[in-house]
């Protein structure tokens, strides 16, 4: 039993949401710059949410679905994940840049500085996996 904010087109940018949002439906929500430190987002549906510049330190994400979230500039420290936490296709690049994705939110925050956007635009880096395969990371 969670909160359904999907129909509300939630705009929660810069909000302080250090609360129990277990099971909340936040698909596509704008949480850019939100303070989520210590929040309980276990089992929350965050697919496609904008988490750019959000603070998620000590946030509970067990069994949450973060698929396709925009995480450029995120602060993600000591997250409480589980094997059921879905973290596929996290967009690590900002607006106006070619899309680069990662499959782990804690890795994503460190991956962006290693990616030269000009190399992506010229086709030198085709996907995040190229960086791992090349031994860059």
Coordinates of C-alpha atoms in Angstrom, one line a residue:
X1 CA 0.0 0.0 0.0
X2 CA 1.8 3.1 -1.2
X3 CA 1.2 6.6 -2.3
X4 CA 0.1 7.1 -5.9
X5 CA 1.5 10.4 -7.2
X6 CA 1.5 9.3 -10.9
X7 CA -1.8 10.8 -11.7
X8 CA -0.7 14.1 -10.0
X9 CA 2.3 14.6 -12.3
X10 CA 4.3 15.1 -9.2
X11 CA 6.7 18.1 -9.3
X12 CA 8.7 17.7 -6.2
X13 CA 12.0 19.4 -7.2
X14 CA 14.0 20.7 -4.3
X15 CA 11.5 19.2 -1.9
X16 CA 12.7 17.8 1.4
X17 CA 11.3 14.3 1.3
X18 CA 13.0 12.6 4.2
X19 CA 9.8 10.6 4.8
X20 CA 8.3 7.1 4.5
X21 CA 7.4 6.8 0.8
X22 CA 7.5 3.0 0.8
X23 CA 5.6 1.8 -2.3
X24 CA 5.0 5.3 -3.6
X25 CA 4.2 5.6 -7.3
X26 CA 6.6 8.3 -8.5
X27 CA 7.0 7.2 -12.1
X28 CA 8.1 10.2 -14.2
X29 CA 8.1 12.5 -11.2
X30 CA 10.4 15.6 -11.2
X31 CA 12.5 15.1 -8.1
X32 CA 15.4 17.2 -9.3
X33 CA 17.4 18.6 -6.4
X34 CA 15.2 16.9 -3.9
X35 CA 16.5 16.1 -0.4
X36 CA 15.8 12.4 0.0
X37 CA 18.5 11.7 2.6
X38 CA 17.3 8.9 4.9
X39 CA 14.0 8.6 3.1
X40 CA 12.3 5.2 2.8
X41 CA 11.7 4.6 -0.9
X42 CA 11.5 0.8 -0.6
X43 CA 9.3 -0.8 -3.2
X44 CA 8.7 2.7 -4.8
X45 CA 8.2 2.9 -8.5
X46 CA 10.5 5.7 -9.7
X47 CA 10.8 4.6 -13.4
X48 CA 11.8 7.5 -15.6
X49 CA 11.9 10.0 -12.6
X50 CA 14.1 13.0 -12.8
X51 CA 16.6 12.6 -9.9
X52 CA 19.2 15.1 -11.3
X53 CA 21.1 16.8 -8.4
X54 CA 19.1 14.9 -5.8
X55 CA 20.6 13.8 -2.5
X56 CA 20.0 10.2 -1.7
X57 CA 22.5 9.6 1.1
X58 CA 21.4 6.8 3.5
X59 CA 18.2 6.3 1.4
X60 CA 16.3 3.0 1.6
X61 CA 15.8 1.6 -1.9
X62 CA 15.1 -2.1 -1.3
X63 CA 13.0 -3.5 -4.1
X64 CA 12.5 0.0 -5.6
X65 CA 12.4 0.4 -9.4
X66 CA 14.7 3.1 -10.7
X67 CA 14.7 2.0 -14.3
X68 CA 15.4 4.9 -16.7
X69 CA 15.8 7.5 -14.0
X70 CA 17.9 10.6 -14.9
X71 CA 20.7 10.7 -12.3
X72 CA 23.1 13.4 -13.5
X73 CA 24.7 15.1 -10.5
X74 CA 23.2 12.8 -8.0
X75 CA 24.6 12.2 -4.5
X76 CA 24.1 8.6 -3.6
X77 CA 26.0 7.4 -0.6
X78 CA 25.4 4.4 1.7
X79 CA 22.2 3.4 -0.1
X80 CA 20.1 0.5 1.3
X81 CA 19.5 -1.6 -1.8
X82 CA 18.4 -5.2 -2.2
X83 CA 18.8 -7.8 -4.9
X84 CA 15.3 -6.7 -6.0
X85 CA 16.3 -3.1 -6.6
X86 CA 16.0 -2.4 -10.3
X87 CA 18.7 0.0 -11.6
X88 CA 18.8 -0.5 -15.4
X89 CA 19.4 2.3 -17.9
X90 CA 20.1 5.1 -15.5
X91 CA 20.8 8.2 -17.6
X92 CA 24.0 9.8 -16.3
X93 CA 24.3 12.6 -18.8
X94 CA 22.7 16.0 -18.5
X95 CA 20.3 17.8 -20.8
X96 CA 21.6 18.4 -24.3
X97 CA 24.2 15.7 -24.2
X98 CA 24.2 12.3 -25.9
X99 CA 22.5 9.8 -23.6
X100 CA 24.9 7.5 -21.6
X101 CA 23.5 5.0 -19.2
X102 CA 24.7 2.9 -16.3
X103 CA 23.1 0.0 -14.4
X104 CA 24.1 1.0 -10.8
X105 CA 23.3 4.3 -9.2
X106 CA 26.3 4.4 -6.9
X107 CA 28.6 3.8 -9.9
X108 CA 26.7 6.3 -12.0
X109 CA 27.8 9.3 -9.9
X110 CA 31.4 8.5 -10.6
X111 CA 31.1 7.4 -14.2
X112 CA 30.1 10.8 -15.7
X113 CA 33.5 12.5 -15.0
X114 CA 35.2 9.6 -16.8
X115 CA 33.1 10.0 -19.9
X116 CA 34.3 12.7 -22.3
X117 CA 31.0 13.9 -24.0
X118 CA 32.9 15.0 -27.1
X119 CA 34.1 11.4 -27.6
X120 CA 30.5 10.2 -27.3
X121 CA 29.3 12.7 -29.9
X122 CA 32.0 11.7 -32.3
X123 CA 31.2 8.0 -31.8
X124 CA 34.4 7.0 -30.0
X125 CA 32.4 5.7 -27.0
X126 CA 29.3 3.8 -28.1
X127 CA 28.0 2.8 -24.7
X128 CA 28.9 2.6 -21.0
X129 CA 29.9 -1.0 -21.5
X130 CA 32.7 0.1 -23.8
X131 CA 34.4 1.9 -20.9
X132 CA 34.2 -1.2 -18.7
X133 CA 35.4 -3.5 -21.5
X134 CA 38.3 -1.2 -22.3
X135 CA 39.5 -1.3 -18.7
X136 CA 38.8 2.4 -18.1
X137 CA 36.9 1.5 -15.0

